[in-house]
Amino acid sequence: MIKSIEEGRKEDGNRSIADKIIKRLHDLEKRSFLLKD
């Protein structure tokens, strides 16, 4: 049980990190798109 809980926490951490990276990429795309216009 303890091992599965720890693995779940690791997955949640990786997901939150991935979400942050994706959000930053989207923000950069929006900025570059606005700069082009």
JSON list of N, CA and C in Angstrom, two decimals:
[
{"chain": "A", "resi": 1, "resn": "MET", "atom": "N", "xyz": [0.84, -1.21, 0.00]},
{"chain": "A", "resi": 1, "resn": "MET", "atom": "CA", "xyz": [0.00, 0.00, 0.00]},
{"chain": "A", "resi": 1, "resn": "MET", "atom": "C", "xyz": [0.87, 1.26, 0.00]},
{"chain": "A", "resi": 2, "resn": "ILE", "atom": "N", "xyz": [1.87, 1.29, 0.88]},
{"chain": "A", "resi": 2, "resn": "ILE", "atom": "CA", "xyz": [2.72, 2.48, 0.98]},
{"chain": "A", "resi": 2, "resn": "ILE", "atom": "C", "xyz": [3.42, 2.74, -0.35]},
{"chain": "A", "resi": 3, "resn": "LYS", "atom": "N", "xyz": [3.94, 1.67, -0.98]},
{"chain": "A", "resi": 3, "resn": "LYS", "atom": "CA", "xyz": [4.66, 1.85, -2.24]},
{"chain": "A", "resi": 3, "resn": "LYS", "atom": "C", "xyz": [3.74, 2.45, -3.30]},
{"chain": "A", "resi": 4, "resn": "SER", "atom": "N", "xyz": [2.52, 1.93, -3.41]},
{"chain": "A", "resi": 4, "resn": "SER", "atom": "CA", "xyz": [1.60, 2.43, -4.43]},
{"chain": "A", "resi": 4, "resn": "SER", "atom": "C", "xyz": [1.27, 3.90, -4.18]},
{"chain": "A", "resi": 5, "resn": "ILE", "atom": "N", "xyz": [1.13, 4.28, -2.90]},
{"chain": "A", "resi": 5, "resn": "ILE", "atom": "CA", "xyz": [0.83, 5.68, -2.58]},
{"chain": "A", "resi": 5, "resn": "ILE", "atom": "C", "xyz": [2.00, 6.57, -3.01]},
{"chain": "A", "resi": 6, "resn": "GLU", "atom": "N", "xyz": [3.23, 6.13, -2.73]},
{"chain": "A", "resi": 6, "resn": "GLU", "atom": "CA", "xyz": [4.41, 6.91, -3.11]},
{"chain": "A", "resi": 6, "resn": "GLU", "atom": "C", "xyz": [4.49, 7.05, -4.63]},
{"chain": "A", "resi": 7, "resn": "GLU", "atom": "N", "xyz": [4.19, 5.96, -5.35]},
{"chain": "A", "resi": 7, "resn": "GLU", "atom": "CA", "xyz": [4.23, 6.02, -6.81]},
{"chain": "A", "resi": 7, "resn": "GLU", "atom": "C", "xyz": [3.18, 7.00, -7.33]},
{"chain": "A", "resi": 8, "resn": "GLY", "atom": "N", "xyz": [2.01, 6.99, -6.69]},
{"chain": "A", "resi": 8, "resn": "GLY", "atom": "CA", "xyz": [0.94, 7.92, -7.09]},
{"chain": "A", "resi": 8, "resn": "GLY", "atom": "C", "xyz": [1.39, 9.35, -6.90]},
{"chain": "A", "resi": 9, "resn": "ARG", "atom": "N", "xyz": [2.07, 9.62, -5.80]},
{"chain": "A", "resi": 9, "resn": "ARG", "atom": "CA", "xyz": [2.55, 10.98, -5.55]},
{"chain": "A", "resi": 9, "resn": "ARG", "atom": "C", "xyz": [3.55, 11.39, -6.61]},
{"chain": "A", "resi": 10, "resn": "LYS", "atom": "N", "xyz": [4.44, 10.48, -6.99]},
{"chain": "A", "resi": 10, "resn": "LYS", "atom": "CA", "xyz": [5.43, 10.80, -8.03]},
{"chain": "A", "resi": 10, "resn": "LYS", "atom": "C", "xyz": [4.72, 11.13, -9.34]},
{"chain": "A", "resi": 11, "resn": "GLU", "atom": "N", "xyz": [3.70, 10.34, -9.68]},
{"chain": "A", "resi": 11, "resn": "GLU", "atom": "CA", "xyz": [2.96, 10.59, -10.93]},
{"chain": "A", "resi": 11, "resn": "GLU", "atom": "C", "xyz": [2.29, 11.95, -10.88]},
{"chain": "A", "resi": 12, "resn": "ASP", "atom": "N", "xyz": [1.69, 12.29, -9.73]},
{"chain": "A", "resi": 12, "resn": "ASP", "atom": "CA", "xyz": [1.03, 13.59, -9.60]},
{"chain": "A", "resi": 12, "resn": "ASP", "atom": "C", "xyz": [2.05, 14.70, -9.78]},
{"chain": "A", "resi": 13, "resn": "GLY", "atom": "N", "xyz": [3.23, 14.55, -9.18]},
{"chain": "A", "resi": 13, "resn": "GLY", "atom": "CA", "xyz": [4.27, 15.57, -9.30]},
{"chain": "A", "resi": 13, "resn": "GLY", "atom": "C", "xyz": [4.70, 15.74, -10.74]},
{"chain": "A", "resi": 14, "resn": "ASN", "atom": "N", "xyz": [4.90, 14.63, -11.44]},
{"chain": "A", "resi": 14, "resn": "ASN", "atom": "CA", "xyz": [5.31, 14.71, -12.85]},
{"chain": "A", "resi": 14, "resn": "ASN", "atom": "C", "xyz": [4.22, 15.37, -13.69]},
{"chain": "A", "resi": 15, "resn": "ARG", "atom": "N", "xyz": [2.97, 15.07, -13.36]},
{"chain": "A", "resi": 15, "resn": "ARG", "atom": "CA", "xyz": [1.86, 15.65, -14.12]},
{"chain": "A", "resi": 15, "resn": "ARG", "atom": "C", "xyz": [1.81, 17.16, -13.93]},
{"chain": "A", "resi": 16, "resn": "SER", "atom": "N", "xyz": [1.96, 17.61, -12.67]},
{"chain": "A", "resi": 16, "resn": "SER", "atom": "CA", "xyz": [1.90, 19.05, -12.41]},
{"chain": "A", "resi": 16, "resn": "SER", "atom": "C", "xyz": [3.05, 19.76, -13.11]},
{"chain": "A", "resi": 17, "resn": "ILE", "atom": "N", "xyz": [4.23, 19.14, -13.13]},
{"chain": "A", "resi": 17, "resn": "ILE", "atom": "CA", "xyz": [5.38, 19.74, -13.82]},
{"chain": "A", "resi": 17, "resn": "ILE", "atom": "C", "xyz": [5.08, 19.82, -15.32]},
{"chain": "A", "resi": 18, "resn": "ALA", "atom": "N", "xyz": [4.53, 18.76, -15.88]},
{"chain": "A", "resi": 18, "resn": "ALA", "atom": "CA", "xyz": [4.21, 18.74, -17.31]},
{"chain": "A", "resi": 18, "resn": "ALA", "atom": "C", "xyz": [3.17, 19.81, -17.62]},
{"chain": "A", "resi": 19, "resn": "ASP", "atom": "N", "xyz": [2.17, 19.95, -16.74]},
{"chain": "A", "resi": 19, "resn": "ASP", "atom": "CA", "xyz": [1.14, 20.97, -16.95]},
{"chain": "A", "resi": 19, "resn": "ASP", "atom": "C", "xyz": [1.76, 22.36, -16.96]},
{"chain": "A", "resi": 20, "resn": "LYS", "atom": "N", "xyz": [2.71, 22.61, -16.03]},
{"chain": "A", "resi": 20, "resn": "LYS", "atom": "CA", "xyz": [3.36, 23.93, -15.98]},
{"chain": "A", "resi": 20, "resn": "LYS", "atom": "C", "xyz": [4.12, 24.19, -17.28]},
{"chain": "A", "resi": 21, "resn": "ILE", "atom": "N", "xyz": [4.83, 23.18, -17.78]},
{"chain": "A", "resi": 21, "resn": "ILE", "atom": "CA", "xyz": [5.60, 23.34, -19.02]},
{"chain": "A", "resi": 21, "resn": "ILE", "atom": "C", "xyz": [4.65, 23.63, -20.19]},
{"chain": "A", "resi": 22, "resn": "ILE", "atom": "N", "xyz": [3.56, 22.87, -20.26]},
{"chain": "A", "resi": 22, "resn": "ILE", "atom": "CA", "xyz": [2.59, 23.06, -21.35]},
{"chain": "A", "resi": 22, "resn": "ILE", "atom": "C", "xyz": [2.00, 24.46, -21.30]},
{"chain": "A", "resi": 23, "resn": "LYS", "atom": "N", "xyz": [1.66, 24.92, -20.08]},
{"chain": "A", "resi": 23, "resn": "LYS", "atom": "CA", "xyz": [1.08, 26.27, -19.95]},
{"chain": "A", "resi": 23, "resn": "LYS", "atom": "C", "xyz": [2.09, 27.31, -20.40]},
{"chain": "A", "resi": 24, "resn": "ARG", "atom": "N", "xyz": [3.35, 27.13, -20.05]},
{"chain": "A", "resi": 24, "resn": "ARG", "atom": "CA", "xyz": [4.38, 28.11, -20.45]},
{"chain": "A", "resi": 24, "resn": "ARG", "atom": "C", "xyz": [4.52, 28.11, -21.96]},
{"chain": "A", "resi": 25, "resn": "LEU", "atom": "N", "xyz": [4.49, 26.93, -22.58]},
{"chain": "A", "resi": 25, "resn": "LEU", "atom": "CA", "xyz": [4.61, 26.86, -24.04]},
{"chain": "A", "resi": 25, "resn": "LEU", "atom": "C", "xyz": [3.44, 27.59, -24.70]},
{"chain": "A", "resi": 26, "resn": "HIS", "atom": "N", "xyz": [2.23, 27.39, -24.15]},
{"chain": "A", "resi": 26, "resn": "HIS", "atom": "CA", "xyz": [1.06, 28.07, -24.71]},
{"chain": "A", "resi": 26, "resn": "HIS", "atom": "C", "xyz": [1.21, 29.58, -24.57]},
{"chain": "A", "resi": 27, "resn": "ASP", "atom": "N", "xyz": [1.70, 30.02, -23.40]},
{"chain": "A", "resi": 27, "resn": "ASP", "atom": "CA", "xyz": [1.89, 31.46, -23.18]},
{"chain": "A", "resi": 27, "resn": "ASP", "atom": "C", "xyz": [2.90, 32.02, -24.18]},
{"chain": "A", "resi": 28, "resn": "LEU", "atom": "N", "xyz": [3.98, 31.28, -24.41]},
{"chain": "A", "resi": 28, "resn": "LEU", "atom": "CA", "xyz": [5.00, 31.74, -25.37]},
{"chain": "A", "resi": 28, "resn": "LEU", "atom": "C", "xyz": [4.41, 31.81, -26.77]},
{"chain": "A", "resi": 29, "resn": "GLU", "atom": "N", "xyz": [3.59, 30.83, -27.14]},
{"chain": "A", "resi": 29, "resn": "GLU", "atom": "CA", "xyz": [2.97, 30.83, -28.46]},
{"chain": "A", "resi": 29, "resn": "GLU", "atom": "C", "xyz": [2.07, 32.05, -28.62]},
{"chain": "A", "resi": 30, "resn": "LYS", "atom": "N", "xyz": [1.29, 32.35, -27.57]},
{"chain": "A", "resi": 30, "resn": "LYS", "atom": "CA", "xyz": [0.40, 33.51, -27.64]},
{"chain": "A", "resi": 30, "resn": "LYS", "atom": "C", "xyz": [1.20, 34.79, -27.81]},
{"chain": "A", "resi": 31, "resn": "ARG", "atom": "N", "xyz": [2.29, 34.93, -27.04]},
{"chain": "A", "resi": 31, "resn": "ARG", "atom": "CA", "xyz": [3.11, 36.14, -27.12]},
{"chain": "A", "resi": 31, "resn": "ARG", "atom": "C", "xyz": [3.73, 36.29, -28.50]},
{"chain": "A", "resi": 32, "resn": "SER", "atom": "N", "xyz": [4.31, 35.21, -29.03]},
{"chain": "A", "resi": 32, "resn": "SER", "atom": "CA", "xyz": [4.96, 35.29, -30.34]},
{"chain": "A", "resi": 32, "resn": "SER", "atom": "C", "xyz": [3.92, 35.59, -31.42]},
{"chain": "A", "resi": 33, "resn": "PHE", "atom": "N", "xyz": [2.71, 35.04, -31.26]},
{"chain": "A", "resi": 33, "resn": "PHE", "atom": "CA", "xyz": [1.65, 35.30, -32.24]},
{"chain": "A", "resi": 33, "resn": "PHE", "atom": "C", "xyz": [1.25, 36.77, -32.20]},
{"chain": "A", "resi": 34, "resn": "LEU", "atom": "N", "xyz": [1.15, 37.33, -30.99]},
{"chain": "A", "resi": 34, "resn": "LEU", "atom": "CA", "xyz": [0.79, 38.74, -30.85]},
{"chain": "A", "resi": 34, "resn": "LEU", "atom": "C", "xyz": [1.89, 39.63, -31.42]},
{"chain": "A", "resi": 35, "resn": "LEU", "atom": "N", "xyz": [3.14, 39.25, -31.22]},
{"chain": "A", "resi": 35, "resn": "LEU", "atom": "CA", "xyz": [4.26, 40.06, -31.71]},
{"chain": "A", "resi": 35, "resn": "LEU", "atom": "C", "xyz": [4.28, 40.07, -33.24]},
{"chain": "A", "resi": 36, "resn": "LYS", "atom": "N", "xyz": [3.90, 38.96, -33.87]},
{"chain": "A", "resi": 36, "resn": "LYS", "atom": "CA", "xyz": [3.89, 38.90, -35.33]},
{"chain": "A", "resi": 36, "resn": "LYS", "atom": "C", "xyz": [2.92, 39.92, -35.90]},
{"chain": "A", "resi": 37, "resn": "ASP", "atom": "N", "xyz": [1.76, 40.04, -35.30]},
{"chain": "A", "resi": 37, "resn": "ASP", "atom": "CA", "xyz": [0.76, 41.00, -35.76]},
{"chain": "A", "resi": 37, "resn": "ASP", "atom": "C", "xyz": [1.21, 42.40, -35.35]}
]
